[in-house]
mmCIF file of C-alpha atoms and ligand atoms in Angstrom:
data_model
loop_
_atom_site.group_PDB
_atom_site.id
_atom_site.type_symbol
_atom_site.label_atom_id
_atom_site.label_comp_id
_atom_site.label_asym_id
_atom_site.label_seq_id
_atom_site.Cartn_x
_atom_site.Cartn_y
_atom_site.Cartn_z
ATOM 1 C CA MET A 1 19.465 31.494 2.596
ATOM 2 C CA THR A 2 17.190 29.769 0.112
ATOM 3 C CA ARG A 3 14.751 26.967 0.915
ATOM 4 C CA PRO A 4 16.980 24.207 2.263
ATOM 5 C CA VAL A 5 15.554 21.043 0.680
ATOM 6 C CA ARG A 6 18.368 19.216 -1.070
ATOM 7 C CA ALA A 7 19.104 15.766 -2.408
ATOM 8 C CA ARG A 8 22.772 14.880 -2.096
ATOM 9 C CA ILE A 9 23.787 12.240 -4.610
ATOM 10 C CA ASN A 10 26.857 10.293 -3.603
ATOM 11 C CA LEU A 11 28.316 9.114 -6.912
ATOM 12 C CA PRO A 12 31.136 7.032 -5.375
ATOM 13 C CA ALA A 13 28.406 5.074 -3.549
ATOM 14 C CA LEU A 14 26.695 4.434 -6.888
ATOM 15 C CA GLN A 15 30.002 3.164 -8.243
ATOM 16 C CA HIS A 16 30.453 0.994 -5.183
ATOM 17 C CA ASN A 17 27.000 -0.541 -5.641
ATOM 18 C CA PHE A 18 27.791 -1.244 -9.285
ATOM 19 C CA GLU A 19 30.882 -3.137 -8.131
ATOM 20 C CA ARG A 20 28.658 -5.112 -5.774
ATOM 21 C CA VAL A 21 26.551 -6.136 -8.772
ATOM 22 C CA ARG A 22 29.717 -7.337 -10.463
ATOM 23 C CA GLN A 23 30.610 -9.364 -7.376
ATOM 24 C CA TYR A 24 27.158 -10.935 -7.224
ATOM 25 C CA ALA A 25 27.056 -11.676 -10.964
ATOM 26 C CA PRO A 26 30.671 -12.024 -12.081
ATOM 27 C CA GLN A 27 29.904 -14.009 -15.242
ATOM 28 C CA SER A 28 27.266 -11.689 -16.657
ATOM 29 C CA ARG A 29 27.237 -8.449 -18.532
ATOM 30 C CA ILE A 30 25.524 -5.624 -16.697
ATOM 31 C CA MET A 31 22.737 -3.479 -18.090
ATOM 32 C CA ALA A 32 22.442 -0.635 -15.588
ATOM 33 C CA VAL A 33 18.797 0.370 -15.471
ATOM 34 C CA VAL A 34 18.672 4.166 -15.485
ATOM 35 C CA LYS A 35 15.037 4.673 -16.476
ATOM 36 C CA ALA A 36 12.917 7.311 -14.734
ATOM 37 C CA HIS A 37 15.834 9.743 -14.507
ATOM 38 C CA ALA A 38 18.001 7.035 -12.949
ATOM 39 C CA TYR A 39 15.286 6.340 -10.373
ATOM 40 C CA GLY A 40 15.166 10.040 -9.602
ATOM 41 C CA HIS A 41 18.928 10.417 -9.146
ATOM 42 C CA GLY A 42 19.610 12.285 -12.411
ATOM 43 C CA LEU A 43 20.104 10.376 -15.651
ATOM 44 C CA VAL A 44 23.326 11.770 -17.071
ATOM 45 C CA ASN A 45 25.092 12.239 -13.745
ATOM 46 C CA ALA A 46 24.249 8.698 -12.687
ATOM 47 C CA ALA A 47 25.334 7.294 -16.038
ATOM 48 C CA ARG A 48 28.678 9.115 -15.742
ATOM 49 C CA ALA A 49 29.285 7.287 -12.470
ATOM 50 C CA LEU A 50 28.803 3.921 -14.199
ATOM 51 C CA PRO A 51 31.702 3.774 -16.664
ATOM 52 C CA ALA A 52 31.875 -0.016 -16.508
ATOM 53 C CA ALA A 53 28.209 -0.684 -17.274
ATOM 54 C CA ASP A 54 27.941 -2.738 -20.464
ATOM 55 C CA ALA A 55 24.615 -1.146 -21.370
ATOM 56 C CA PHE A 56 21.989 1.249 -20.083
ATOM 57 C CA GLY A 57 18.309 0.368 -19.782
ATOM 58 C CA VAL A 58 15.815 3.204 -20.354
ATOM 59 C CA VAL A 59 12.111 3.429 -21.180
ATOM 60 C CA SER A 60 11.849 6.437 -23.459
ATOM 61 C CA MET A 61 13.570 7.603 -26.597
ATOM 62 C CA ASP A 62 14.131 10.941 -24.850
ATOM 63 C CA GLU A 63 16.229 9.198 -22.207
ATOM 64 C CA ALA A 64 18.200 7.361 -24.873
ATOM 65 C CA ILE A 65 18.818 10.572 -26.820
ATOM 66 C CA SER A 66 19.895 12.403 -23.642
ATOM 67 C CA LEU A 67 22.522 9.735 -23.062
ATOM 68 C CA ARG A 68 23.754 9.829 -26.664
ATOM 69 C CA GLU A 69 23.903 13.626 -26.641
ATOM 70 C CA ALA A 70 25.899 13.500 -23.407
ATOM 71 C CA GLY A 71 28.444 11.438 -25.325
ATOM 72 C CA PHE A 72 27.683 7.892 -24.190
ATOM 73 C CA ASP A 73 28.633 5.394 -26.825
ATOM 74 C CA ARG A 74 27.435 2.224 -25.128
ATOM 75 C CA ARG A 75 24.545 -0.047 -25.886
ATOM 76 C CA ILE A 76 21.247 1.520 -24.816
ATOM 77 C CA VAL A 77 18.137 -0.622 -24.559
ATOM 78 C CA LEU A 78 14.616 0.780 -24.778
ATOM 79 C CA LEU A 79 12.975 -1.563 -22.266
ATOM 80 C CA GLU A 80 9.389 -1.115 -23.472
ATOM 81 C CA GLY A 81 10.440 -0.763 -27.075
ATOM 82 C CA LEU A 82 9.020 1.629 -29.634
ATOM 83 C CA TYR A 83 5.765 3.437 -28.836
ATOM 84 C CA GLY A 84 5.038 4.207 -32.489
ATOM 85 C CA ALA A 85 6.321 3.659 -36.016
ATOM 86 C CA ASP A 86 7.716 7.189 -36.014
ATOM 87 C CA GLU A 87 10.338 6.149 -33.443
ATOM 88 C CA THR A 88 11.909 3.531 -35.702
ATOM 89 C CA GLY A 89 14.062 6.087 -37.492
ATOM 90 C CA LEU A 90 15.224 7.590 -34.201
ATOM 91 C CA ALA A 91 16.164 4.164 -32.855
ATOM 92 C CA GLY A 92 18.313 3.601 -35.946
ATOM 93 C CA GLY A 93 19.774 7.086 -35.932
ATOM 94 C CA TYR A 94 20.709 6.971 -32.260
ATOM 95 C CA ARG A 95 21.656 3.272 -32.330
ATOM 96 C CA VAL A 96 19.141 2.295 -29.665
ATOM 97 C CA ASP A 97 18.298 -1.377 -29.110
ATOM 98 C CA VAL A 98 14.569 -1.974 -28.919
ATOM 99 C CA VAL A 99 12.634 -4.476 -26.877
ATOM 100 C CA ILE A 100 9.822 -6.075 -28.845
ATOM 101 C CA HIS A 101 7.003 -7.203 -26.585
ATOM 102 C CA HIS A 102 4.031 -7.055 -28.975
ATOM 103 C CA ALA A 103 3.302 -7.915 -32.617
ATOM 104 C CA GLU A 104 2.363 -4.290 -33.247
ATOM 105 C CA GLN A 105 5.992 -3.306 -32.683
ATOM 106 C CA ILE A 106 7.227 -5.760 -35.298
ATOM 107 C CA GLY A 107 4.980 -3.958 -37.754
ATOM 108 C CA PHE A 108 6.688 -0.645 -36.959
ATOM 109 C CA ILE A 109 10.024 -2.092 -38.071
ATOM 110 C CA GLU A 110 8.671 -4.009 -41.071
ATOM 111 C CA ARG A 111 7.097 -0.848 -42.451
ATOM 112 C CA ALA A 112 10.265 1.249 -42.093
ATOM 113 C CA ARG A 113 12.041 0.516 -45.352
ATOM 114 C CA SER A 114 15.288 2.370 -44.929
ATOM 115 C CA GLY A 115 17.562 3.078 -42.025
ATOM 116 C CA ARG A 116 20.227 1.435 -39.986
ATOM 117 C CA PRO A 117 19.601 -2.139 -38.749
ATOM 118 C CA LEU A 118 18.413 -2.472 -35.165
ATOM 119 C CA ASP A 119 19.427 -4.921 -32.470
ATOM 120 C CA VAL A 120 16.249 -6.190 -30.856
ATOM 121 C CA TRP A 121 15.426 -7.891 -27.567
ATOM 122 C CA LEU A 122 12.414 -10.168 -27.756
ATOM 123 C CA LYS A 123 10.393 -10.064 -24.568
ATOM 124 C CA ILE A 124 8.824 -13.302 -23.449
ATOM 125 C CA ASP A 125 5.997 -13.485 -20.938
ATOM 126 C CA THR A 126 7.054 -16.263 -18.594
ATOM 127 C CA GLY A 127 4.395 -15.540 -15.999
ATOM 128 C CA MET A 128 4.274 -11.904 -14.991
ATOM 129 C CA HIS A 129 1.477 -11.334 -17.516
ATOM 130 C CA ARG A 130 2.356 -7.741 -18.143
ATOM 131 C CA LEU A 131 4.350 -7.554 -21.379
ATOM 132 C CA GLY A 132 5.772 -10.103 -23.764
ATOM 133 C CA PHE A 133 4.982 -12.897 -26.171
ATOM 134 C CA GLU A 134 3.501 -16.204 -25.085
ATOM 135 C CA PRO A 135 6.225 -18.846 -25.063
ATOM 136 C CA ALA A 136 4.358 -20.925 -27.652
ATOM 137 C CA VAL A 137 4.608 -18.242 -30.356
ATOM 138 C CA VAL A 138 8.265 -17.367 -29.787
ATOM 139 C CA PRO A 139 9.743 -19.576 -32.561
ATOM 140 C CA ALA A 140 7.357 -18.073 -35.117
ATOM 141 C CA VAL A 141 8.097 -14.533 -33.911
ATOM 142 C CA VAL A 142 11.826 -15.169 -34.215
ATOM 143 C CA GLU A 143 11.277 -16.434 -37.790
ATOM 144 C CA ARG A 144 9.333 -13.294 -38.628
ATOM 145 C CA LEU A 145 12.051 -11.067 -37.144
ATOM 146 C CA ARG A 146 14.769 -12.875 -39.062
ATOM 147 C CA ARG A 147 13.044 -12.097 -42.341
ATOM 148 C CA ILE A 148 13.221 -8.341 -41.661
ATOM 149 C CA ALA A 149 16.317 -6.826 -43.234
ATOM 150 C CA ARG A 150 16.377 -4.042 -40.637
ATOM 151 C CA VAL A 151 16.649 -6.494 -37.750
ATOM 152 C CA ALA A 152 20.264 -7.248 -36.822
ATOM 153 C CA ASP A 153 20.935 -9.300 -33.662
ATOM 154 C CA ILE A 154 18.120 -10.841 -31.645
ATOM 155 C CA ARG A 155 18.418 -11.156 -27.860
ATOM 156 C CA PHE A 156 15.859 -12.430 -25.370
ATOM 157 C CA LEU A 157 14.534 -11.198 -22.059
ATOM 158 C CA SER A 158 11.821 -11.844 -19.551
ATOM 159 C CA HIS A 159 10.939 -10.272 -16.212
ATOM 160 C CA PHE A 160 10.278 -11.841 -12.815
ATOM 161 C CA CYS A 161 7.162 -10.990 -10.854
ATOM 162 C CA CYS A 162 8.285 -12.332 -7.474
ATOM 163 C CA ALA A 163 12.093 -12.459 -7.388
ATOM 164 C CA ASP A 164 11.973 -10.535 -4.099
ATOM 165 C CA GLU A 165 10.050 -13.327 -2.387
ATOM 166 C CA VAL A 166 11.659 -16.087 -0.405
ATOM 167 C CA ASN A 167 9.094 -18.508 -1.846
ATOM 168 C CA ALA A 168 10.780 -19.841 -4.966
ATOM 169 C CA GLY A 169 7.745 -21.151 -6.837
ATOM 170 C CA HIS A 170 7.095 -18.368 -9.346
ATOM 171 C CA THR A 171 10.755 -17.606 -9.915
ATOM 172 C CA LEU A 172 11.740 -21.215 -10.591
ATOM 173 C CA ARG A 173 8.793 -21.699 -12.958
ATOM 174 C CA GLN A 174 9.609 -18.521 -14.879
ATOM 175 C CA HIS A 175 13.305 -19.397 -15.089
ATOM 176 C CA ARG A 176 12.554 -22.902 -16.350
ATOM 177 C CA LEU A 177 9.988 -21.725 -18.872
ATOM 178 C CA PHE A 178 12.399 -19.082 -20.210
ATOM 179 C CA LEU A 179 15.143 -21.645 -20.789
ATOM 180 C CA GLN A 180 12.747 -24.183 -22.329
ATOM 181 C CA THR A 181 11.262 -21.593 -24.649
ATOM 182 C CA LEU A 182 14.702 -20.639 -25.921
ATOM 183 C CA GLU A 183 16.063 -24.132 -26.377
ATOM 184 C CA GLY A 184 17.718 -24.294 -29.770
ATOM 185 C CA LEU A 185 17.447 -20.540 -30.358
ATOM 186 C CA ALA A 186 20.704 -18.610 -30.600
ATOM 187 C CA GLY A 187 20.940 -15.259 -28.856
ATOM 188 C CA GLU A 188 21.916 -13.731 -25.535
ATOM 189 C CA ARG A 189 19.502 -14.072 -22.625
ATOM 190 C CA SER A 190 18.518 -11.812 -19.759
ATOM 191 C CA LEU A 191 16.245 -12.364 -16.780
ATOM 192 C CA ALA A 192 17.599 -10.949 -13.546
ATOM 193 C CA ASN A 193 16.516 -7.658 -11.960
ATOM 194 C CA SER A 194 18.155 -6.554 -8.681
ATOM 195 C CA ALA A 195 16.293 -9.078 -6.534
ATOM 196 C CA ALA A 196 17.390 -11.912 -8.789
ATOM 197 C CA VAL A 197 20.967 -10.618 -8.970
ATOM 198 C CA LEU A 198 21.026 -10.917 -5.177
ATOM 199 C CA ALA A 199 18.898 -13.982 -4.523
ATOM 200 C CA TRP A 200 18.797 -16.170 -7.653
ATOM 201 C CA PRO A 201 22.305 -16.667 -9.095
ATOM 202 C CA ASP A 202 21.140 -19.379 -11.517
ATOM 203 C CA THR A 203 19.116 -16.752 -13.351
ATOM 204 C CA HIS A 204 21.992 -14.399 -14.131
ATOM 205 C CA LEU A 205 22.574 -15.749 -17.683
ATOM 206 C CA ASP A 206 24.246 -13.426 -20.226
ATOM 207 C CA TRP A 207 22.942 -10.082 -18.983
ATOM 208 C CA VAL A 208 21.713 -8.919 -15.580
ATOM 209 C CA ARG A 209 19.509 -5.820 -15.344
ATOM 210 C CA PRO A 210 19.931 -4.231 -11.914
ATOM 211 C CA GLY A 211 18.095 -1.040 -11.069
ATOM 212 C CA VAL A 212 17.219 -0.314 -7.474
ATOM 213 C CA MET A 213 20.270 -2.008 -5.925
ATOM 214 C CA LEU A 214 22.529 0.412 -7.817
ATOM 215 C CA TYR A 215 20.870 3.210 -5.881
ATOM 216 C CA GLY A 216 21.555 1.519 -2.570
ATOM 217 C CA SER A 217 18.182 0.021 -1.723
ATOM 218 C CA SER A 218 17.514 -3.602 -0.882
ATOM 219 C CA PRO A 219 14.766 -5.261 -2.912
ATOM 220 C CA LEU A 220 14.721 -8.198 -0.486
ATOM 221 C CA PRO A 221 12.432 -8.065 2.528
ATOM 222 C CA HIS A 222 14.713 -10.155 4.724
ATOM 223 C CA ALA A 223 18.002 -8.307 4.078
ATOM 224 C CA SER A 224 18.847 -4.649 4.579
ATOM 225 C CA ALA A 225 20.919 -2.713 2.061
ATOM 226 C CA ALA A 226 23.785 -2.713 4.587
ATOM 227 C CA ASP A 227 23.498 -6.517 4.935
ATOM 228 C CA LEU A 228 23.937 -6.739 1.173
ATOM 229 C CA GLY A 229 26.937 -4.404 1.126
ATOM 230 C CA LEU A 230 25.042 -1.600 -0.604
ATOM 231 C CA GLN A 231 25.566 2.067 0.186
ATOM 232 C CA PRO A 232 22.884 4.773 0.061
ATOM 233 C CA VAL A 233 23.287 7.065 -2.937
ATOM 234 C CA MET A 234 20.576 9.688 -2.339
ATOM 235 C CA THR A 235 20.359 11.543 0.959
ATOM 236 C CA LEU A 236 17.309 13.788 1.105
ATOM 237 C CA GLY A 237 17.701 16.558 3.632
ATOM 238 C CA THR A 238 16.333 19.855 4.850
ATOM 239 C CA ARG A 239 16.453 22.018 7.983
ATOM 240 C CA LEU A 240 14.272 22.925 10.920
ATOM 241 C CA ILE A 241 12.518 26.243 10.305
ATOM 242 C CA ALA A 242 10.722 26.372 13.667
ATOM 243 C CA VAL A 243 11.086 24.821 17.113
ATOM 244 C CA THR A 244 8.282 25.515 19.567
ATOM 245 C CA GLN A 245 7.307 24.261 23.018
ATOM 246 C CA ARG A 246 3.760 22.859 22.936
ATOM 247 C CA ARG A 247 1.462 21.895 25.773
ATOM 248 C CA ARG A 248 -0.104 18.545 26.473
ATOM 249 C CA GLY A 249 -3.134 18.089 24.222
ATOM 250 C CA ASP A 250 -2.025 20.645 21.572
ATOM 251 C CA PRO A 251 -2.844 19.238 18.134
ATOM 252 C CA VAL A 252 -0.220 19.494 15.405
ATOM 253 C CA GLY A 253 -0.879 19.934 11.684
ATOM 254 C CA TYR A 254 -3.857 19.463 9.342
ATOM 255 C CA GLY A 255 -6.880 17.671 10.669
ATOM 256 C CA ALA A 256 -5.528 18.106 14.202
ATOM 257 C CA ALA A 257 -4.744 14.435 13.698
ATOM 258 C CA TRP A 258 -1.995 14.212 16.306
ATOM 259 C CA GLU A 259 -1.904 15.656 19.801
ATOM 260 C CA CYS A 260 1.092 16.254 22.015
ATOM 261 C CA PRO A 261 0.967 13.643 24.765
ATOM 262 C CA GLU A 262 2.855 15.961 27.103
ATOM 263 C CA THR A 263 4.490 19.367 27.169
ATOM 264 C CA MET A 264 7.213 19.022 24.582
ATOM 265 C CA PRO A 265 9.122 20.661 21.732
ATOM 266 C CA ILE A 266 7.794 20.306 18.180
ATOM 267 C CA GLY A 267 10.040 21.014 15.233
ATOM 268 C CA ILE A 268 8.813 22.069 11.825
ATOM 269 C CA ALA A 269 11.046 21.059 8.919
ATOM 270 C CA ALA A 270 10.848 22.529 5.435
ATOM 271 C CA ILE A 271 9.863 19.527 3.355
ATOM 272 C CA GLY A 272 6.553 18.060 2.306
ATOM 273 C CA TYR A 273 4.731 16.151 -0.356
ATOM 274 C CA GLY A 274 5.431 18.996 -2.789
ATOM 275 C CA ASP A 275 9.049 17.848 -2.601
ATOM 276 C CA GLY A 276 8.184 14.175 -2.891
ATOM 277 C CA TYR A 277 8.120 13.292 0.779
ATOM 278 C CA PRO A 278 5.232 10.794 1.009
ATOM 279 C CA ARG A 279 2.013 12.338 2.306
ATOM 280 C CA HIS A 280 0.958 8.997 3.723
ATOM 281 C CA ALA A 281 3.981 8.684 6.002
ATOM 282 C CA PRO A 282 2.310 8.178 9.390
ATOM 283 C CA CYS A 283 3.198 9.712 12.732
ATOM 284 C CA GLY A 284 6.234 7.892 14.059
ATOM 285 C CA THR A 285 7.982 7.600 10.678
ATOM 286 C CA PRO A 286 11.685 8.075 11.463
ATOM 287 C CA VAL A 287 13.663 11.168 10.472
ATOM 288 C CA LEU A 288 17.090 12.313 11.641
ATOM 289 C CA VAL A 289 17.600 15.601 13.469
ATOM 290 C CA ASN A 290 21.267 16.468 13.850
ATOM 291 C CA GLY A 291 21.994 12.892 12.799
ATOM 292 C CA ARG A 292 19.852 11.346 15.546
ATOM 293 C CA ARG A 293 16.478 9.695 15.221
ATOM 294 C CA ALA A 294 13.261 11.536 15.804
ATOM 295 C CA ALA A 295 9.692 10.838 14.716
ATOM 296 C CA LEU A 296 7.189 12.481 12.404
ATOM 297 C CA ALA A 297 4.330 14.179 14.279
ATOM 298 C CA GLY A 298 1.079 15.136 12.540
ATOM 299 C CA ARG A 299 0.167 14.957 8.868
ATOM 300 C CA VAL A 300 2.626 15.721 6.110
ATOM 301 C CA SER A 301 1.809 19.096 4.515
ATOM 302 C CA MET A 302 2.811 20.223 1.038
ATOM 303 C CA ASP A 303 5.873 22.131 2.244
ATOM 304 C CA MET A 304 6.360 21.113 5.877
ATOM 305 C CA ILE A 305 6.382 18.286 8.366
ATOM 306 C CA GLY A 306 6.130 18.266 12.141
ATOM 307 C CA ILE A 307 8.719 16.431 14.233
ATOM 308 C CA ASP A 308 8.437 15.147 17.778
ATOM 309 C CA LEU A 309 11.556 16.586 19.406
ATOM 310 C CA ARG A 310 11.334 14.810 22.721
ATOM 311 C CA GLY A 311 14.858 13.576 23.299
ATOM 312 C CA HIS A 312 16.260 16.473 21.241
ATOM 313 C CA PRO A 313 16.402 19.366 23.736
ATOM 314 C CA GLU A 314 19.341 20.858 21.846
ATOM 315 C CA ALA A 315 17.455 21.124 18.541
ATOM 316 C CA ARG A 316 17.368 24.649 17.090
ATOM 317 C CA VAL A 317 16.085 26.416 14.005
ATOM 318 C CA GLY A 318 18.521 25.732 11.173
ATOM 319 C CA ASP A 319 19.511 22.262 12.338
ATOM 320 C CA PRO A 320 19.792 19.610 9.631
ATOM 321 C CA VAL A 321 17.035 17.052 9.107
ATOM 322 C CA THR A 322 17.491 13.894 7.039
ATOM 323 C CA LEU A 323 14.463 12.208 5.506
ATOM 324 C CA TRP A 324 16.304 9.213 4.081
ATOM 325 C CA GLY A 325 19.782 8.231 2.958
ATOM 326 C CA GLU A 326 22.966 8.180 5.006
ATOM 327 C CA GLY A 327 22.089 7.160 8.554
ATOM 328 C CA LEU A 328 18.451 6.416 7.736
ATOM 329 C CA PRO A 329 17.807 3.620 5.212
ATOM 330 C CA VAL A 330 15.297 4.574 2.533
ATOM 331 C CA ASP A 331 13.818 1.082 2.824
ATOM 332 C CA GLU A 332 12.882 1.728 6.430
ATOM 333 C CA VAL A 333 11.158 5.005 5.580
ATOM 334 C CA ALA A 334 9.380 3.356 2.643
ATOM 335 C CA ALA A 335 8.120 0.542 4.849
ATOM 336 C CA ALA A 336 6.856 3.036 7.432
ATOM 337 C CA ALA A 337 5.027 4.953 4.677
ATOM 338 C CA GLY A 338 3.524 1.819 3.130
ATOM 339 C CA THR A 339 5.469 2.107 -0.106
ATOM 340 C CA ILE A 340 8.769 1.062 -1.684
ATOM 341 C CA SER A 341 12.043 2.885 -2.169
ATOM 342 C CA TYR A 342 11.448 3.024 -5.934
ATOM 343 C CA GLU A 343 8.450 5.276 -5.433
ATOM 344 C CA LEU A 344 10.224 7.530 -2.941
ATOM 345 C CA PHE A 345 13.224 7.932 -5.261
ATOM 346 C CA CYS A 346 11.123 8.618 -8.354
ATOM 347 C CA GLY A 347 8.867 10.988 -6.477
ATOM 348 C CA VAL A 348 11.505 13.558 -5.498
ATOM 349 C CA SER A 349 10.150 16.626 -7.224
ATOM 350 C CA SER A 350 11.780 19.123 -9.515
ATOM 351 C CA ARG A 351 11.884 21.860 -6.882
ATOM 352 C CA VAL A 352 14.452 19.879 -4.879
ATOM 353 C CA VAL A 353 18.023 21.018 -5.515
ATOM 354 C CA PHE A 354 20.434 18.203 -6.351
ATOM 355 C CA ASP A 355 24.067 18.250 -5.230
ATOM 356 C CA TYR A 356 26.373 15.702 -6.820
ATOM 357 C CA VAL A 357 29.278 14.488 -4.740
ATOM 358 C CA GLU A 358 32.044 13.149 -6.985
HETATM 359 C C1 PLP B 1 12.994 -1.560 -14.116
HETATM 360 C C2 PLP B 1 13.439 -2.807 -14.733
HETATM 361 C C3 PLP B 1 14.513 -3.530 -14.201
HETATM 362 C C4 PLP B 1 15.214 -3.159 -12.913
HETATM 363 O O1 PLP B 1 14.458 -3.607 -11.818
HETATM 364 P P1 PLP B 1 14.999 -3.436 -10.314
HETATM 365 O O2 PLP B 1 13.987 -4.128 -9.500
HETATM 366 O O3 PLP B 1 15.027 -1.971 -10.046
HETATM 367 O O4 PLP B 1 16.341 -4.045 -10.283
HETATM 368 C C5 PLP B 1 14.954 -4.637 -14.891
HETATM 369 N N1 PLP B 1 14.333 -5.041 -16.028
HETATM 370 C C6 PLP B 1 13.291 -4.371 -16.552
HETATM 371 C C7 PLP B 1 12.666 -4.862 -17.813
HETATM 372 C C8 PLP B 1 12.797 -3.249 -15.925
HETATM 373 O O5 PLP B 1 11.754 -2.591 -16.438
#
């Protein structure tokens, strides 16, 4: 048997979550955000499970080209736009929509004399202060874009900084500023990420841009994925490779940072930070052994973790261990490890074998 670390990707669950997006935002078109290898789930396989998505959102030309070469004909949006003038030709050739968040990027298109016209999405900074044009300059930027022969349709987007918070202040201000800025300007509008799809229906507008909810994680602190009707897509699993009785006071793992409080069985599972399991997951972080909860014991190593098997007298070498996914919400593991599901998903490393369940 080979090393047993595997990520099972449940594609029907991905489809189900997409349908949930449609139920939450029935009036809007859906740009499925599949950047970062579909949040670590596998770009092309995830995209295949989203036949009803109206567009795909990516952040690199490579991702866009992978989708085109896999035969996808739909709108693809490069969410951070072009990184250099040399990408303008590729965007035309592969029919990729480009976000424009900075004047520099307008220059890339102005200087490219020939090539197919591009649909562009003008990014407006409504308060996140990361990317985008100041609202005050938007009319002038639109004028400039309209004078460029290679610019076809112009659409508009902005991004929320706090849509996952119950406190509405930032979100309402950003929503209002977005609408005010675009008053009198024709073009489709897009604001909502997953949190806003779920919590801020007024912000859905023409296009919603869900990412993490498609993969079955809740972006809202007060609602679990199950509460929201979302199903886990990725289940990260491995097996026990050792089960050993330890005595009271025996330390486990690097730094001898955890000691057995009594005579007890310790399991060692074949997974570690080299696979993308978070090194900072503390003792007590939940895992499943044979489908039942157990707790991490000792520090996470590169290739292994220790598991407190009190309450699991039946556990044997070869038994299945789940790190997150079905039966163990990724959001719970992320919270225990002081991170977010996005980082856990994206961090699953290339040595993990992926199985796709159709
Ligand atoms: C990543 C991203 C999204 C999706 O965000 P989620 O929180 O995963 O739903 C939407 N819009 C933009 C511009 C993004 O970069």
